[in-house]
Amino acid sequence: MSDGSRNRSDRRSPRRPAAALLLAVATALLPAGTARAADGDGGFTIEDSRITESSGLAASRAHPGVYWTHNDQDGPRLFAVDGRTGKTVATVTLRGVGTPRDMEAVSVGADGDVYVGDIGDNLDGSWDHVWIYRFREPERLADQTVTATQYTVKYADGPRNAEALMVHPKTGRVYIASKNEDGGGLYEGPAKLSAGGVNTFRRIGEVPWVTDGAFSPDGRELVLRSYFSARAYEWKDGRLGTDRPVSAPFQRQSESVTYTLDGSTLLFGSEGSGSRVAAVRVERPGGDAAATGKPSGGAAADSRGTGDDGKGGSLTVGALVLAGIAALWFGARRSRGRRRSG
């Protein structure tokens, strides 16, 4: 089927209602101290009413302080959002690509190009290929239409659902992390993407449930986030190294993560109208702030369970609530799956 013949009716798959209910209940049960920590100073609130499903986030290289985001179930367009005000300063529409199915991730490469991952598959592997769209960051921020290149992507071990696409800031290589309740995989693309054929991504590592990821600007670390947590992996010779927990806010629909351009802060985004992008200072192992870091106002509690409001233990209680509900939900899903296959 040609790209032009794709339509919205065959790509829209409903969000799992159980997952949405889980997240809503878990958020409601979190202690008030955790909510205040997630909405502390730093970060910004997305003001554009058109952005209701912010599924990816990436710091612009050409325009410091500006962040690219997009809806997942939308036409081929991206929004450039000013990190100081939360207001959209440009809407960029892509031509030369088909109708997106499920755009889930965005990353900016060292080459100055923006990479968009149309890689979501809520039916867990129903599509035998997905797409990456690539375009040059505009020199001028204004509403405009740009020509993009479309790449066809397949996985060496078969179709899968994914929400994280990362471009390494030094090598320019593209990576995708798949999403699975029993654990996903990290996939490496070819050294150079080809628009003329299929780009096969091969599994190079095991990762947990992932909703987004980002390389640090120096390329030495990869952060992967999920609905309930985040981890940072040392990046050595193109492979995952030692990992550690990263302080991350609890959000209603935890969807995105990116570094600020200077690498001092991580920004965590969520879906929903008027969603908050929370800022978290980057810390070294052992608790020291990053050498280039500046206090961001502490948008999340630290890993010991003390929020920025000083009330210890609230984050720990919230984490236990979330973990308990998640375990029950995933257990019920597996039980239903066994009954269907029996």
CSV table of C-alpha atoms in Angstrom, one decimal:
chain,number,residue,atom,x,y,z
A,1,MET,CA,0.0,0.0,0.0
A,2,SER,CA,1.4,3.4,-0.9
A,3,ASP,CA,2.2,6.0,1.7
A,4,GLY,CA,-0.4,8.3,0.3
A,5,SER,CA,-3.2,5.7,0.6
A,6,ARG,CA,-2.8,5.4,4.3
A,7,ASN,CA,-5.8,6.7,6.2
A,8,ARG,CA,-6.7,7.6,9.7
A,9,SER,CA,-9.3,4.8,10.1
A,10,ASP,CA,-6.7,2.0,9.8
A,11,ARG,CA,-4.2,3.5,12.2
A,12,ARG,CA,-6.2,4.6,15.1
A,13,SER,CA,-6.2,1.9,17.8
A,14,PRO,CA,-7.8,2.8,21.1
A,15,ARG,CA,-5.7,3.5,24.2
A,16,ARG,CA,-6.1,0.7,26.7
A,17,PRO,CA,-8.8,1.9,29.1
A,18,ALA,CA,-7.4,-0.1,31.9
A,19,ALA,CA,-4.0,1.7,31.6
A,20,ALA,CA,-5.7,5.1,31.6
A,21,LEU,CA,-7.7,4.2,34.6
A,22,LEU,CA,-4.6,2.9,36.4
A,23,LEU,CA,-2.8,6.1,35.8
A,24,ALA,CA,-5.7,8.3,36.9
A,25,VAL,CA,-6.3,6.3,40.1
A,26,ALA,CA,-2.6,6.2,40.9
A,27,THR,CA,-2.2,10.0,40.4
A,28,ALA,CA,-5.2,10.6,42.6
A,29,LEU,CA,-3.8,8.5,45.4
A,30,LEU,CA,-0.4,10.2,45.4
A,31,PRO,CA,0.2,12.3,48.5
A,32,ALA,CA,-0.1,16.0,48.1
A,33,GLY,CA,3.6,16.5,48.7
A,34,THR,CA,4.5,14.5,45.6
A,35,ALA,CA,2.1,16.6,43.5
A,36,ARG,CA,3.8,19.8,44.7
A,37,ALA,CA,7.2,18.4,43.9
A,38,ALA,CA,6.2,17.6,40.4
A,39,ASP,CA,4.9,21.1,39.8
A,40,GLY,CA,7.7,23.0,41.5
A,41,ASP,CA,9.8,25.9,40.1
A,42,GLY,CA,11.5,25.2,36.7
A,43,GLY,CA,10.1,23.6,33.6
A,44,PHE,CA,7.0,25.1,31.8
A,45,THR,CA,3.4,24.4,31.0
A,46,ILE,CA,2.4,23.8,27.4
A,47,GLU,CA,-0.1,26.6,26.6
A,48,ASP,CA,-1.2,25.6,23.1
A,49,SER,CA,-4.7,24.1,23.2
A,50,ARG,CA,-3.9,22.1,20.0
A,51,ILE,CA,-1.3,20.1,21.9
A,52,THR,CA,-3.3,17.5,23.9
A,53,GLU,CA,-1.1,14.4,23.4
A,54,SER,CA,2.4,15.6,23.8
A,55,SER,CA,4.2,12.3,23.2
A,56,GLY,CA,7.8,13.4,22.4
A,57,LEU,CA,10.1,16.2,23.5
A,58,ALA,CA,13.4,17.4,22.2
A,59,ALA,CA,15.6,20.5,22.8
A,60,SER,CA,16.2,22.5,19.6
A,61,ARG,CA,19.9,22.9,18.7
A,62,ALA,CA,19.3,25.9,16.4
A,63,HIS,CA,17.1,27.8,18.8
A,64,PRO,CA,18.3,27.4,22.5
A,65,GLY,CA,15.4,27.4,24.9
A,66,VAL,CA,12.9,26.0,22.3
A,67,TYR,CA,11.5,22.5,22.5
A,68,TRP,CA,10.0,20.4,19.7
A,69,THR,CA,6.9,18.3,20.6
A,70,HIS,CA,4.0,16.7,18.7
A,71,ASN,CA,0.7,14.9,19.2
A,72,ASP,CA,0.7,11.1,18.6
A,73,GLN,CA,-2.6,10.8,16.8
A,74,ASP,CA,-2.2,13.8,14.4
A,75,GLY,CA,-1.2,14.9,11.0
A,76,PRO,CA,2.4,15.4,10.0
A,77,ARG,CA,3.2,18.5,12.1
A,78,LEU,CA,5.4,19.5,15.0
A,79,PHE,CA,5.2,22.4,17.4
A,80,ALA,CA,8.1,24.5,18.6
A,81,VAL,CA,7.5,25.6,22.2
A,82,ASP,CA,9.3,28.4,24.0
A,83,GLY,CA,10.6,26.9,27.3
A,84,ARG,CA,10.3,30.3,29.1
A,85,THR,CA,6.7,30.9,28.4
A,86,GLY,CA,5.2,27.5,27.3
A,87,LYS,CA,3.8,29.2,24.2
A,88,THR,CA,4.1,27.8,20.6
A,89,VAL,CA,6.4,29.9,18.5
A,90,ALA,CA,6.1,27.9,15.3
A,91,THR,CA,4.1,25.1,13.8
A,92,VAL,CA,6.0,23.0,11.2
A,93,THR,CA,4.0,20.8,8.8
A,94,LEU,CA,5.8,18.0,6.9
A,95,ARG,CA,5.3,17.4,3.2
A,96,GLY,CA,6.7,14.4,1.3
A,97,VAL,CA,5.5,11.8,3.9
A,98,GLY,CA,2.3,9.8,4.2
A,99,THR,CA,-0.3,10.1,6.9
A,100,PRO,CA,1.3,9.3,10.3
A,101,ARG,CA,-0.1,6.4,12.2
A,102,ASP,CA,1.2,7.0,15.7
A,103,MET,CA,4.0,9.5,16.2
A,104,GLU,CA,5.6,8.8,19.6
A,105,ALA,CA,9.1,10.4,19.7
A,106,VAL,CA,11.3,13.2,18.5
A,107,SER,CA,15.0,13.8,18.7
A,108,VAL,CA,17.4,16.3,17.3
A,109,GLY,CA,20.7,15.1,15.8
A,110,ALA,CA,24.1,16.7,15.8
A,111,ASP,CA,23.5,17.2,12.0
A,112,GLY,CA,20.9,19.8,12.8
A,113,ASP,CA,18.0,17.6,11.6
A,114,VAL,CA,14.9,16.7,13.5
A,115,TYR,CA,13.9,13.0,13.6
A,116,VAL,CA,10.3,12.0,14.3
A,117,GLY,CA,9.5,8.4,15.2
A,118,ASP,CA,6.1,7.2,13.8
A,119,ILE,CA,6.8,4.0,15.7
A,120,GLY,CA,3.8,3.4,18.0
A,121,ASP,CA,1.8,0.2,17.6
A,122,ASN,CA,-0.8,-0.1,20.3
A,123,LEU,CA,-1.8,-3.5,19.0
A,124,ASP,CA,1.6,-4.8,20.0
A,125,GLY,CA,3.1,-5.7,16.7
A,126,SER,CA,0.3,-5.5,14.1
A,127,TRP,CA,2.4,-3.5,11.6
A,128,ASP,CA,5.3,-5.1,9.9
A,129,HIS,CA,7.0,-1.8,9.4
A,130,VAL,CA,7.0,1.7,10.9
A,131,TRP,CA,8.5,5.1,9.8
A,132,ILE,CA,11.0,7.8,10.7
A,133,TYR,CA,10.6,11.3,9.4
A,134,ARG,CA,13.5,13.6,9.1
A,135,PHE,CA,13.8,17.3,8.3
A,136,ARG,CA,16.2,20.2,8.8
A,137,GLU,CA,15.6,22.5,11.7
A,138,PRO,CA,14.3,25.7,10.3
A,139,GLU,CA,16.6,28.7,10.6
A,140,ARG,CA,13.6,30.9,11.3
A,141,LEU,CA,10.8,30.1,13.7
A,142,ALA,CA,7.5,30.7,12.0
A,143,ASP,CA,4.6,28.7,10.8
A,144,GLN,CA,5.8,26.9,7.7
A,145,THR,CA,5.7,23.7,5.6
A,146,VAL,CA,9.0,21.9,5.1
A,147,THR,CA,10.1,18.9,3.0
A,148,ALA,CA,10.9,15.8,5.0
A,149,THR,CA,12.5,12.5,4.2
A,150,GLN,CA,10.6,9.3,5.1
A,151,TYR,CA,12.5,6.1,6.2
A,152,THR,CA,10.9,2.7,6.4
A,153,VAL,CA,11.9,0.7,9.5
A,154,LYS,CA,11.7,-3.0,10.4
A,155,TYR,CA,13.0,-4.9,13.4
A,156,ALA,CA,15.2,-7.9,12.8
A,157,ASP,CA,13.2,-9.9,15.4
A,158,GLY,CA,9.8,-9.0,14.2
A,159,PRO,CA,7.2,-6.2,14.7
A,160,ARG,CA,6.8,-4.5,18.1
A,161,ASN,CA,5.4,-1.5,19.8
A,162,ALA,CA,7.8,1.4,20.6
A,163,GLU,CA,7.6,5.0,22.0
A,164,ALA,CA,11.3,6.0,22.3
A,165,LEU,CA,13.6,7.1,19.5
A,166,MET,CA,17.0,8.6,20.3
A,167,VAL,CA,19.7,10.0,17.9
A,168,HIS,CA,23.2,9.8,19.4
A,169,PRO,CA,24.6,13.4,19.5
A,170,LYS,CA,28.1,12.3,18.3
A,171,THR,CA,27.7,9.4,15.9
A,172,GLY,CA,24.3,10.4,14.5
A,173,ARG,CA,23.1,6.8,14.8
A,174,VAL,CA,19.4,6.2,15.5
A,175,TYR,CA,18.2,3.9,18.3
A,176,ILE,CA,14.7,2.8,19.3
A,177,ALA,CA,13.5,1.3,22.6
A,178,SER,CA,10.5,-1.0,22.4
A,179,LYS,CA,7.7,-1.0,24.9
A,180,ASN,CA,6.5,-4.2,26.6
A,181,GLU,CA,5.1,-4.9,30.1
A,182,ASP,CA,7.6,-7.8,30.5
A,183,GLY,CA,10.6,-5.7,29.4
A,184,GLY,CA,11.6,-4.2,26.0
A,185,GLY,CA,14.6,-4.1,23.9
A,186,LEU,CA,17.0,-1.4,22.7
A,187,TYR,CA,17.4,-1.5,18.9
A,188,GLU,CA,20.3,0.0,16.8
A,189,GLY,CA,19.7,1.3,13.3
A,190,PRO,CA,22.1,1.2,10.5
A,191,ALA,CA,25.1,3.5,10.5
A,192,LYS,CA,23.3,5.7,8.0
A,193,LEU,CA,19.6,5.6,7.2
A,194,SER,CA,18.5,4.9,3.7
A,195,ALA,CA,15.4,6.4,2.1
A,196,GLY,CA,15.5,3.9,-0.8
A,197,GLY,CA,15.0,0.7,1.1
A,198,VAL,CA,14.2,-0.9,4.4
A,199,ASN,CA,16.2,0.1,7.5
A,200,THR,CA,16.6,-2.9,9.8
A,201,PHE,CA,17.0,-2.2,13.5
A,202,ARG,CA,18.7,-4.9,15.5
A,203,ARG,CA,18.3,-5.7,19.2
A,204,ILE,CA,21.5,-4.8,21.2
A,205,GLY,CA,20.2,-4.7,24.8
A,206,GLU,CA,17.4,-5.3,27.3
A,207,VAL,CA,15.5,-2.5,28.8
A,208,PRO,CA,12.4,-2.1,31.0
A,209,TRP,CA,9.1,-0.7,30.0
A,210,VAL,CA,10.0,2.5,28.1
A,211,THR,CA,7.9,5.5,27.1
A,212,ASP,CA,10.7,7.8,26.0
A,213,GLY,CA,14.5,8.3,26.1
A,214,ALA,CA,17.2,10.8,25.5
A,215,PHE,CA,21.0,10.9,25.2
A,216,SER,CA,22.9,13.4,27.2
A,217,PRO,CA,24.4,16.2,25.0
A,218,ASP,CA,27.9,14.8,25.4
A,219,GLY,CA,26.7,11.3,24.4
A,220,ARG,CA,28.0,9.6,27.5
A,221,GLU,CA,24.6,8.7,29.0
A,222,LEU,CA,21.2,7.4,27.9
A,223,VAL,CA,18.1,8.2,30.1
A,224,LEU,CA,15.1,6.0,29.6
A,225,ARG,CA,11.8,6.7,31.3
A,226,SER,CA,8.6,4.8,32.0
A,227,TYR,CA,5.3,5.6,33.6
A,228,PHE,CA,6.6,5.2,37.1
A,229,SER,CA,10.4,5.7,37.0
A,230,ALA,CA,13.5,6.6,35.0
A,231,ARG,CA,17.0,5.2,34.7
A,232,ALA,CA,20.3,6.5,33.3
A,233,TYR,CA,22.6,4.1,31.5
A,234,GLU,CA,26.3,4.7,31.0
A,235,TRP,CA,26.9,4.7,27.2
A,236,LYS,CA,30.2,3.0,26.2
A,237,ASP,CA,31.2,1.9,22.7
A,238,GLY,CA,27.7,2.0,21.4
A,239,ARG,CA,26.3,-0.2,24.2
A,240,LEU,CA,24.5,0.0,27.5
A,241,GLY,CA,26.7,0.2,30.6
A,242,THR,CA,26.1,0.5,34.3
A,243,ASP,CA,22.7,2.0,35.2
A,244,ARG,CA,21.3,4.0,38.1
A,245,PRO,CA,17.9,5.4,39.1
A,246,VAL,CA,17.1,9.0,38.1
A,247,SER,CA,14.7,11.2,40.0
A,248,ALA,CA,11.6,11.6,37.9
A,249,PRO,CA,8.2,13.2,38.7
A,250,PHE,CA,5.0,11.3,38.9
A,251,GLN,CA,2.7,12.5,36.0
A,252,ARG,CA,-0.7,11.5,34.8
A,253,GLN,CA,0.6,10.1,31.5
A,254,SER,CA,4.4,10.1,31.6
A,255,GLU,CA,5.4,10.3,27.9
A,256,SER,CA,8.6,12.2,27.3
A,257,VAL,CA,12.0,13.2,28.4
A,258,THR,CA,14.8,15.4,27.1
A,259,TYR,CA,17.9,17.1,28.3
A,260,THR,CA,18.3,20.9,28.1
A,261,LEU,CA,20.9,21.9,25.5
A,262,ASP,CA,23.6,22.5,28.2
A,263,GLY,CA,23.0,19.1,29.8
A,264,SER,CA,22.3,20.5,33.2
A,265,THR,CA,18.7,19.6,33.5
A,266,LEU,CA,16.3,16.8,32.4
A,267,LEU,CA,12.8,17.8,31.3
A,268,PHE,CA,9.9,15.3,31.8
A,269,GLY,CA,6.7,15.8,29.8
A,270,SER,CA,3.2,14.3,30.0
A,271,GLU,CA,0.1,14.0,27.8
A,272,GLY,CA,-3.0,16.1,28.3
A,273,SER,CA,-4.3,19.6,27.6
A,274,GLY,CA,-2.1,22.2,29.4
A,275,SER,CA,0.4,19.6,30.4
A,276,ARG,CA,3.3,20.4,32.6
A,277,VAL,CA,6.9,19.8,31.6
A,278,ALA,CA,8.9,19.3,34.9
A,279,ALA,CA,12.5,20.2,35.3
A,280,VAL,CA,14.9,18.0,37.3
A,281,ARG,CA,18.5,18.9,37.9
A,282,VAL,CA,21.0,16.3,36.5
A,283,GLU,CA,23.0,14.7,39.3
A,284,ARG,CA,26.1,12.6,39.3
A,285,PRO,CA,26.1,9.2,40.9
A,286,GLY,CA,26.5,9.8,44.7
A,287,GLY,CA,24.2,12.9,44.6
A,288,ASP,CA,26.5,15.6,43.4
A,289,ALA,CA,25.1,18.1,40.9
A,290,ALA,CA,26.4,17.8,37.3
A,291,ALA,CA,29.4,20.0,36.7
A,292,THR,CA,27.5,22.1,34.2
A,293,GLY,CA,24.3,22.0,36.2
A,294,LYS,CA,22.4,24.8,37.8
A,295,PRO,CA,19.6,24.4,40.3
A,296,SER,CA,16.3,24.1,38.4
A,297,GLY,CA,14.0,24.5,41.3
A,298,GLY,CA,13.7,20.8,42.0
A,299,ALA,CA,10.7,19.6,40.0
A,300,ALA,CA,10.9,16.2,41.5
A,301,ALA,CA,11.7,14.5,44.7
A,302,ASP,CA,15.1,12.8,45.1
A,303,SER,CA,15.6,9.1,45.0
A,304,ARG,CA,15.5,8.9,48.8
A,305,GLY,CA,11.8,9.8,48.9
A,306,THR,CA,12.0,13.4,50.1
A,307,GLY,CA,10.2,16.0,48.0
A,308,ASP,CA,11.4,19.6,47.5
A,309,ASP,CA,8.9,20.7,50.0
A,310,GLY,CA,10.9,18.9,52.7
A,311,LYS,CA,8.3,16.3,53.7
A,312,GLY,CA,10.2,13.0,53.7
A,313,GLY,CA,8.4,9.8,52.8
A,314,SER,CA,5.6,11.1,50.6
A,315,LEU,CA,7.3,10.0,47.4
A,316,THR,CA,8.0,6.6,48.8
A,317,VAL,CA,4.4,6.1,49.8
A,318,GLY,CA,3.3,7.2,46.3
A,319,ALA,CA,5.8,4.8,44.7
A,320,LEU,CA,4.4,1.9,46.7
A,321,VAL,CA,0.8,2.8,45.7
A,322,LEU,CA,1.8,3.0,42.1
A,323,ALA,CA,3.8,-0.2,42.2
A,324,GLY,CA,1.0,-2.1,43.9
A,325,ILE,CA,-1.7,-1.0,41.4
A,326,ALA,CA,0.7,-1.7,38.5
A,327,ALA,CA,1.4,-5.2,39.7
A,328,LEU,CA,-2.3,-6.0,40.0
A,329,TRP,CA,-3.0,-4.6,36.5
A,330,PHE,CA,-0.2,-6.5,34.8
A,331,GLY,CA,-1.1,-9.7,36.7
A,332,ALA,CA,-4.7,-9.4,35.5
A,333,ARG,CA,-3.6,-8.9,31.9
A,334,ARG,CA,-1.4,-12.0,32.0
A,335,SER,CA,-4.1,-14.0,33.6
A,336,ARG,CA,-6.6,-13.0,30.9
A,337,GLY,CA,-4.0,-13.9,28.2
A,338,ARG,CA,-3.5,-17.4,29.7
A,339,ARG,CA,-7.3,-17.9,29.7
A,340,ARG,CA,-7.6,-16.9,26.1
A,341,SER,CA,-4.8,-19.2,25.0
A,342,GLY,CA,-6.1,-22.1,27.1
